mmCIF file with all atom_site columns, C-alpha atoms in Angstrom:
data_model
loop_
_atom_site.group_PDB
_atom_site.id
_atom_site.type_symbol
_atom_site.label_atom_id
_atom_site.label_alt_id
_atom_site.label_comp_id
_atom_site.label_asym_id
_atom_site.label_entity_id
_atom_site.label_seq_id
_atom_site.pdbx_PDB_ins_code
_atom_site.Cartn_x
_atom_site.Cartn_y
_atom_site.Cartn_z
_atom_site.occupancy
_atom_site.B_iso_or_equiv
_atom_site.pdbx_formal_charge
_atom_site.auth_seq_id
_atom_site.auth_comp_id
_atom_site.auth_asym_id
_atom_site.auth_atom_id
_atom_site.pdbx_PDB_model_num
ATOM 1   C CA . UNK A 1 1   ? 53.234 -38.587 -26.388 1.00 93.00 ? 1   UNK A CA 1
ATOM 2   C CA . UNK A 1 2   ? 52.716 -35.703 -25.328 1.00 94.00 ? 2   UNK A CA 1
ATOM 3   C CA . UNK A 1 3   ? 55.044 -35.037 -21.975 1.00 95.00 ? 3   UNK A CA 1
ATOM 4   C CA . UNK A 1 4   ? 53.929 -32.623 -18.973 1.00 97.00 ? 4   UNK A CA 1
ATOM 5   C CA . UNK A 1 5   ? 54.649 -31.737 -15.709 1.00 98.00 ? 5   UNK A CA 1
ATOM 6   C CA . UNK A 1 6   ? 52.660 -30.830 -13.160 1.00 98.00 ? 6   UNK A CA 1
ATOM 7   C CA . UNK A 1 7   ? 52.123 -29.089 -9.622  1.00 98.00 ? 7   UNK A CA 1
ATOM 8   C CA . UNK A 1 8   ? 49.923 -30.738 -7.417  1.00 98.00 ? 8   UNK A CA 1
ATOM 9   C CA . UNK A 1 9   ? 49.063 -28.461 -4.233  1.00 98.00 ? 9   UNK A CA 1
ATOM 10  C CA . UNK A 1 10  ? 46.409 -28.925 -2.253  1.00 97.00 ? 10  UNK A CA 1
ATOM 11  C CA . UNK A 1 11  ? 44.719 -27.323 0.842   1.00 96.00 ? 11  UNK A CA 1
ATOM 12  C CA . UNK A 1 12  ? 42.168 -28.678 3.048   1.00 96.00 ? 12  UNK A CA 1
ATOM 13  C CA . UNK A 1 13  ? 41.299 -30.969 0.430   1.00 97.00 ? 13  UNK A CA 1
ATOM 14  C CA . UNK A 1 14  ? 40.192 -28.940 -2.165  1.00 98.00 ? 14  UNK A CA 1
ATOM 15  C CA . UNK A 1 15  ? 43.230 -28.554 -5.472  1.00 98.00 ? 15  UNK A CA 1
ATOM 16  C CA . UNK A 1 16  ? 44.927 -25.519 -6.731  1.00 98.00 ? 16  UNK A CA 1
ATOM 17  C CA . UNK A 1 17  ? 44.261 -25.702 -10.647 1.00 97.00 ? 17  UNK A CA 1
ATOM 18  C CA . UNK A 1 18  ? 44.064 -22.597 -13.928 1.00 97.00 ? 18  UNK A CA 1
ATOM 19  C CA . UNK A 1 19  ? 42.112 -21.991 -17.212 1.00 95.00 ? 19  UNK A CA 1
ATOM 20  C CA . UNK A 1 20  ? 43.405 -20.197 -19.873 1.00 92.00 ? 20  UNK A CA 1
ATOM 21  C CA . UNK A 1 21  ? 42.640 -18.377 -21.454 1.00 90.00 ? 21  UNK A CA 1
ATOM 22  C CA . UNK A 1 22  ? 39.970 -18.873 -24.382 1.00 89.00 ? 22  UNK A CA 1
ATOM 23  C CA . UNK A 1 23  ? 39.867 -22.561 -23.025 1.00 89.00 ? 23  UNK A CA 1
ATOM 24  C CA . UNK A 1 24  ? 36.147 -24.037 -21.411 1.00 91.00 ? 24  UNK A CA 1
ATOM 25  C CA . UNK A 1 25  ? 38.535 -27.005 -19.617 1.00 94.00 ? 25  UNK A CA 1
ATOM 26  C CA . UNK A 1 26  ? 40.593 -26.770 -16.533 1.00 96.00 ? 26  UNK A CA 1
ATOM 27  C CA . UNK A 1 27  ? 44.039 -27.809 -16.126 1.00 95.00 ? 27  UNK A CA 1
ATOM 28  C CA . UNK A 1 28  ? 46.337 -28.130 -12.847 1.00 97.00 ? 28  UNK A CA 1
ATOM 29  C CA . UNK A 1 29  ? 49.554 -25.722 -13.326 1.00 97.00 ? 29  UNK A CA 1
ATOM 30  C CA . UNK A 1 30  ? 52.326 -26.499 -15.157 1.00 97.00 ? 30  UNK A CA 1
ATOM 31  C CA . UNK A 1 31  ? 53.447 -27.540 -18.879 1.00 95.00 ? 31  UNK A CA 1
ATOM 32  C CA . UNK A 1 32  ? 55.917 -28.947 -21.274 1.00 95.00 ? 32  UNK A CA 1
ATOM 33  C CA . UNK A 1 33  ? 59.161 -28.922 -20.663 1.00 93.00 ? 33  UNK A CA 1
ATOM 34  C CA . UNK A 1 34  ? 61.678 -26.855 -23.064 1.00 94.00 ? 34  UNK A CA 1
ATOM 35  C CA . UNK A 1 35  ? 64.766 -29.128 -24.788 1.00 94.00 ? 35  UNK A CA 1
ATOM 36  C CA . UNK A 1 36  ? 67.188 -30.079 -22.231 1.00 95.00 ? 36  UNK A CA 1
ATOM 37  C CA . UNK A 1 37  ? 65.288 -29.543 -18.740 1.00 97.00 ? 37  UNK A CA 1
ATOM 38  C CA . UNK A 1 38  ? 64.576 -31.012 -16.206 1.00 97.00 ? 38  UNK A CA 1
ATOM 39  C CA . UNK A 1 39  ? 61.643 -31.839 -13.848 1.00 97.00 ? 39  UNK A CA 1
ATOM 40  C CA . UNK A 1 40  ? 62.425 -29.637 -11.979 1.00 97.00 ? 40  UNK A CA 1
ATOM 41  C CA . UNK A 1 41  ? 64.008 -27.040 -14.078 1.00 97.00 ? 41  UNK A CA 1
ATOM 42  C CA . UNK A 1 42  ? 60.411 -27.284 -16.457 1.00 98.00 ? 42  UNK A CA 1
ATOM 43  C CA . UNK A 1 43  ? 58.080 -27.080 -12.982 1.00 98.00 ? 43  UNK A CA 1
ATOM 44  C CA . UNK A 1 44  ? 59.452 -23.894 -11.252 1.00 98.00 ? 44  UNK A CA 1
ATOM 45  C CA . UNK A 1 45  ? 59.662 -22.289 -15.205 1.00 97.00 ? 45  UNK A CA 1
ATOM 46  C CA . UNK A 1 46  ? 55.955 -23.009 -15.448 1.00 97.00 ? 46  UNK A CA 1
ATOM 47  C CA . UNK A 1 47  ? 54.652 -22.311 -12.309 1.00 97.00 ? 47  UNK A CA 1
ATOM 48  C CA . UNK A 1 48  ? 56.248 -19.024 -12.425 1.00 96.00 ? 48  UNK A CA 1
ATOM 49  C CA . UNK A 1 49  ? 55.421 -18.584 -16.111 1.00 95.00 ? 49  UNK A CA 1
ATOM 50  C CA . UNK A 1 50  ? 51.322 -19.128 -14.796 1.00 96.00 ? 50  UNK A CA 1
ATOM 51  C CA . UNK A 1 51  ? 51.028 -17.737 -11.108 1.00 97.00 ? 51  UNK A CA 1
ATOM 52  C CA . UNK A 1 52  ? 53.870 -15.965 -10.506 1.00 95.00 ? 52  UNK A CA 1
ATOM 53  C CA . UNK A 1 53  ? 55.317 -18.052 -7.711  1.00 97.00 ? 53  UNK A CA 1
ATOM 54  C CA . UNK A 1 54  ? 58.848 -19.623 -6.462  1.00 97.00 ? 54  UNK A CA 1
ATOM 55  C CA . UNK A 1 55  ? 59.204 -23.092 -6.329  1.00 97.00 ? 55  UNK A CA 1
ATOM 56  C CA . UNK A 1 56  ? 61.197 -24.229 -3.530  1.00 96.00 ? 56  UNK A CA 1
ATOM 57  C CA . UNK A 1 57  ? 63.649 -27.011 -5.210  1.00 96.00 ? 57  UNK A CA 1
ATOM 58  C CA . UNK A 1 58  ? 64.802 -27.548 -2.460  1.00 96.00 ? 58  UNK A CA 1
ATOM 59  C CA . UNK A 1 59  ? 61.093 -29.472 -1.155  1.00 95.00 ? 59  UNK A CA 1
ATOM 60  C CA . UNK A 1 60  ? 59.786 -31.073 -5.130  1.00 98.00 ? 60  UNK A CA 1
ATOM 61  C CA . UNK A 1 61  ? 58.354 -34.671 -4.085  1.00 98.00 ? 61  UNK A CA 1
ATOM 62  C CA . UNK A 1 62  ? 57.266 -36.413 -6.787  1.00 98.00 ? 62  UNK A CA 1
ATOM 63  C CA . UNK A 1 63  ? 53.192 -37.258 -6.849  1.00 97.00 ? 63  UNK A CA 1
ATOM 64  C CA . UNK A 1 64  ? 52.959 -39.951 -9.729  1.00 97.00 ? 64  UNK A CA 1
ATOM 65  C CA . UNK A 1 65  ? 52.274 -39.920 -13.086 1.00 98.00 ? 65  UNK A CA 1
ATOM 66  C CA . UNK A 1 66  ? 49.208 -39.977 -14.637 1.00 98.00 ? 66  UNK A CA 1
ATOM 67  C CA . UNK A 1 67  ? 48.309 -41.069 -18.604 1.00 97.00 ? 67  UNK A CA 1
ATOM 68  C CA . UNK A 1 68  ? 44.991 -40.051 -20.573 1.00 96.00 ? 68  UNK A CA 1
ATOM 69  C CA . UNK A 1 69  ? 43.702 -39.513 -24.082 1.00 93.00 ? 69  UNK A CA 1
ATOM 70  C CA . UNK A 1 70  ? 44.783 -35.858 -24.898 1.00 91.00 ? 70  UNK A CA 1
ATOM 71  C CA . UNK A 1 71  ? 42.399 -33.119 -24.720 1.00 85.00 ? 71  UNK A CA 1
ATOM 72  C CA . UNK A 1 72  ? 41.220 -31.813 -27.962 1.00 82.00 ? 72  UNK A CA 1
ATOM 73  C CA . UNK A 1 73  ? 44.533 -33.913 -30.137 1.00 87.00 ? 73  UNK A CA 1
ATOM 74  C CA . UNK A 1 74  ? 43.262 -36.616 -31.894 1.00 89.00 ? 74  UNK A CA 1
ATOM 75  C CA . UNK A 1 75  ? 42.507 -40.359 -30.334 1.00 92.00 ? 75  UNK A CA 1
ATOM 76  C CA . UNK A 1 76  ? 44.968 -41.998 -28.867 1.00 93.00 ? 76  UNK A CA 1
ATOM 77  C CA . UNK A 1 77  ? 47.072 -39.294 -28.636 1.00 93.00 ? 77  UNK A CA 1
ATOM 78  C CA . UNK A 1 78  ? 48.061 -39.454 -25.260 1.00 96.00 ? 78  UNK A CA 1
ATOM 79  C CA . UNK A 1 79  ? 48.935 -36.622 -22.138 1.00 96.00 ? 79  UNK A CA 1
ATOM 80  C CA . UNK A 1 80  ? 51.622 -38.741 -19.801 1.00 97.00 ? 80  UNK A CA 1
ATOM 81  C CA . UNK A 1 81  ? 51.900 -36.050 -17.091 1.00 97.00 ? 81  UNK A CA 1
ATOM 82  C CA . UNK A 1 82  ? 54.050 -35.902 -13.946 1.00 98.00 ? 82  UNK A CA 1
ATOM 83  C CA . UNK A 1 83  ? 52.666 -34.768 -10.691 1.00 98.00 ? 83  UNK A CA 1
ATOM 84  C CA . UNK A 1 84  ? 55.421 -33.019 -7.924  1.00 98.00 ? 84  UNK A CA 1
ATOM 85  C CA . UNK A 1 85  ? 54.640 -31.115 -4.714  1.00 98.00 ? 85  UNK A CA 1
ATOM 86  C CA . UNK A 1 86  ? 56.243 -28.606 -3.485  1.00 98.00 ? 86  UNK A CA 1
ATOM 87  C CA . UNK A 1 87  ? 56.153 -25.710 -1.571  1.00 96.00 ? 87  UNK A CA 1
ATOM 88  C CA . UNK A 1 88  ? 56.853 -22.038 -3.147  1.00 97.00 ? 88  UNK A CA 1
ATOM 89  C CA . UNK A 1 89  ? 57.020 -18.370 -2.007  1.00 97.00 ? 89  UNK A CA 1
ATOM 90  C CA . UNK A 1 90  ? 55.313 -15.060 -2.795  1.00 96.00 ? 90  UNK A CA 1
ATOM 91  C CA . UNK A 1 91  ? 51.427 -14.537 -3.915  1.00 96.00 ? 91  UNK A CA 1
ATOM 92  C CA . UNK A 1 92  ? 49.656 -17.009 -5.819  1.00 95.00 ? 92  UNK A CA 1
ATOM 93  C CA . UNK A 1 93  ? 48.141 -14.870 -9.140  1.00 94.00 ? 93  UNK A CA 1
ATOM 94  C CA . UNK A 1 94  ? 46.966 -15.796 -13.487 1.00 95.00 ? 94  UNK A CA 1
ATOM 95  C CA . UNK A 1 95  ? 49.535 -14.288 -15.972 1.00 92.00 ? 95  UNK A CA 1
ATOM 96  C CA . UNK A 1 96  ? 48.534 -13.562 -18.576 1.00 85.00 ? 96  UNK A CA 1
ATOM 97  C CA . UNK A 1 97  ? 48.297 -16.975 -20.551 1.00 88.00 ? 97  UNK A CA 1
ATOM 98  C CA . UNK A 1 98  ? 45.360 -18.264 -17.428 1.00 94.00 ? 98  UNK A CA 1
ATOM 99  C CA . UNK A 1 99  ? 42.252 -16.776 -17.086 1.00 94.00 ? 99  UNK A CA 1
ATOM 100 C CA . UNK A 1 100 ? 41.327 -18.034 -14.205 1.00 95.00 ? 100 UNK A CA 1
ATOM 101 C CA . UNK A 1 101 ? 42.616 -20.019 -11.240 1.00 96.00 ? 101 UNK A CA 1
ATOM 102 C CA . UNK A 1 102 ? 40.174 -22.030 -9.414  1.00 97.00 ? 102 UNK A CA 1
ATOM 103 C CA . UNK A 1 103 ? 40.548 -24.212 -6.417  1.00 98.00 ? 103 UNK A CA 1
ATOM 104 C CA . UNK A 1 104 ? 38.686 -27.401 -7.082  1.00 98.00 ? 104 UNK A CA 1
ATOM 105 C CA . UNK A 1 105 ? 36.946 -29.964 -4.683  1.00 98.00 ? 105 UNK A CA 1
ATOM 106 C CA . UNK A 1 106 ? 36.843 -34.143 -6.084  1.00 98.00 ? 106 UNK A CA 1
ATOM 107 C CA . UNK A 1 107 ? 32.576 -32.239 -7.532  1.00 98.00 ? 107 UNK A CA 1
ATOM 108 C CA . UNK A 1 108 ? 34.309 -29.757 -9.670  1.00 98.00 ? 108 UNK A CA 1
ATOM 109 C CA . UNK A 1 109 ? 35.444 -33.577 -11.383 1.00 97.00 ? 109 UNK A CA 1
ATOM 110 C CA . UNK A 1 110 ? 33.273 -33.312 -14.696 1.00 96.00 ? 110 UNK A CA 1
ATOM 111 C CA . UNK A 1 111 ? 35.036 -29.190 -15.597 1.00 96.00 ? 111 UNK A CA 1
ATOM 112 C CA . UNK A 1 112 ? 38.764 -30.973 -15.509 1.00 97.00 ? 112 UNK A CA 1
ATOM 113 C CA . UNK A 1 113 ? 40.914 -32.368 -18.826 1.00 94.00 ? 113 UNK A CA 1
ATOM 114 C CA . UNK A 1 114 ? 40.854 -36.195 -18.679 1.00 94.00 ? 114 UNK A CA 1
ATOM 115 C CA . UNK A 1 115 ? 44.220 -36.291 -17.322 1.00 96.00 ? 115 UNK A CA 1
ATOM 116 C CA . UNK A 1 116 ? 42.858 -34.012 -14.517 1.00 97.00 ? 116 UNK A CA 1
ATOM 117 C CA . UNK A 1 117 ? 40.083 -36.400 -13.475 1.00 97.00 ? 117 UNK A CA 1
ATOM 118 C CA . UNK A 1 118 ? 41.955 -39.568 -13.222 1.00 97.00 ? 118 UNK A CA 1
ATOM 119 C CA . UNK A 1 119 ? 43.973 -37.187 -10.782 1.00 98.00 ? 119 UNK A CA 1
ATOM 120 C CA . UNK A 1 120 ? 41.751 -36.094 -8.283  1.00 98.00 ? 120 UNK A CA 1
ATOM 121 C CA . UNK A 1 121 ? 40.226 -39.371 -8.359  1.00 98.00 ? 121 UNK A CA 1
ATOM 122 C CA . UNK A 1 122 ? 43.820 -41.610 -7.052  1.00 97.00 ? 122 UNK A CA 1
ATOM 123 C CA . UNK A 1 123 ? 43.721 -37.391 -4.675  1.00 98.00 ? 123 UNK A CA 1
ATOM 124 C CA . UNK A 1 124 ? 40.429 -38.607 -3.515  1.00 98.00 ? 124 UNK A CA 1
ATOM 125 C CA . UNK A 1 125 ? 41.217 -42.101 -2.816  1.00 97.00 ? 125 UNK A CA 1
ATOM 126 C CA . UNK A 1 126 ? 44.258 -40.767 -1.154  1.00 96.00 ? 126 UNK A CA 1
ATOM 127 C CA . UNK A 1 127 ? 42.223 -39.336 0.844   1.00 96.00 ? 127 UNK A CA 1
ATOM 128 C CA . UNK A 1 128 ? 43.383 -35.544 -0.219  1.00 95.00 ? 128 UNK A CA 1
ATOM 129 C CA . UNK A 1 129 ? 40.913 -34.366 -2.203  1.00 97.00 ? 129 UNK A CA 1
ATOM 130 C CA . UNK A 1 130 ? 37.615 -34.122 -0.810  1.00 95.00 ? 130 UNK A CA 1
#
């Protein structure tokens, strides 16, 4: 099981997503925790590294846990994505590891990872994603 933390940041029915250098699929911002890190610490660090903004720890809210086949890994290896919402300060900008930042809608579901597809379905059902 690959354990990841993700940031769900929605605006006007679209969700912020990123594409890493050399990848063709979009992923929700976030990543793997480092040894000893809490979910909050991982979220803050990963978003700072990927998008150069500061997550406000005071308003981090859990948004669900989702599992699916891990992209690019052997069949049967799952990724567990623990998702949070939060506000931030600063200006969103792609870091060196991120090639593209995009606001995706449900019509872009085919452009995201397997676990993100499940999250897109959930967000559509709850009326947050269009």
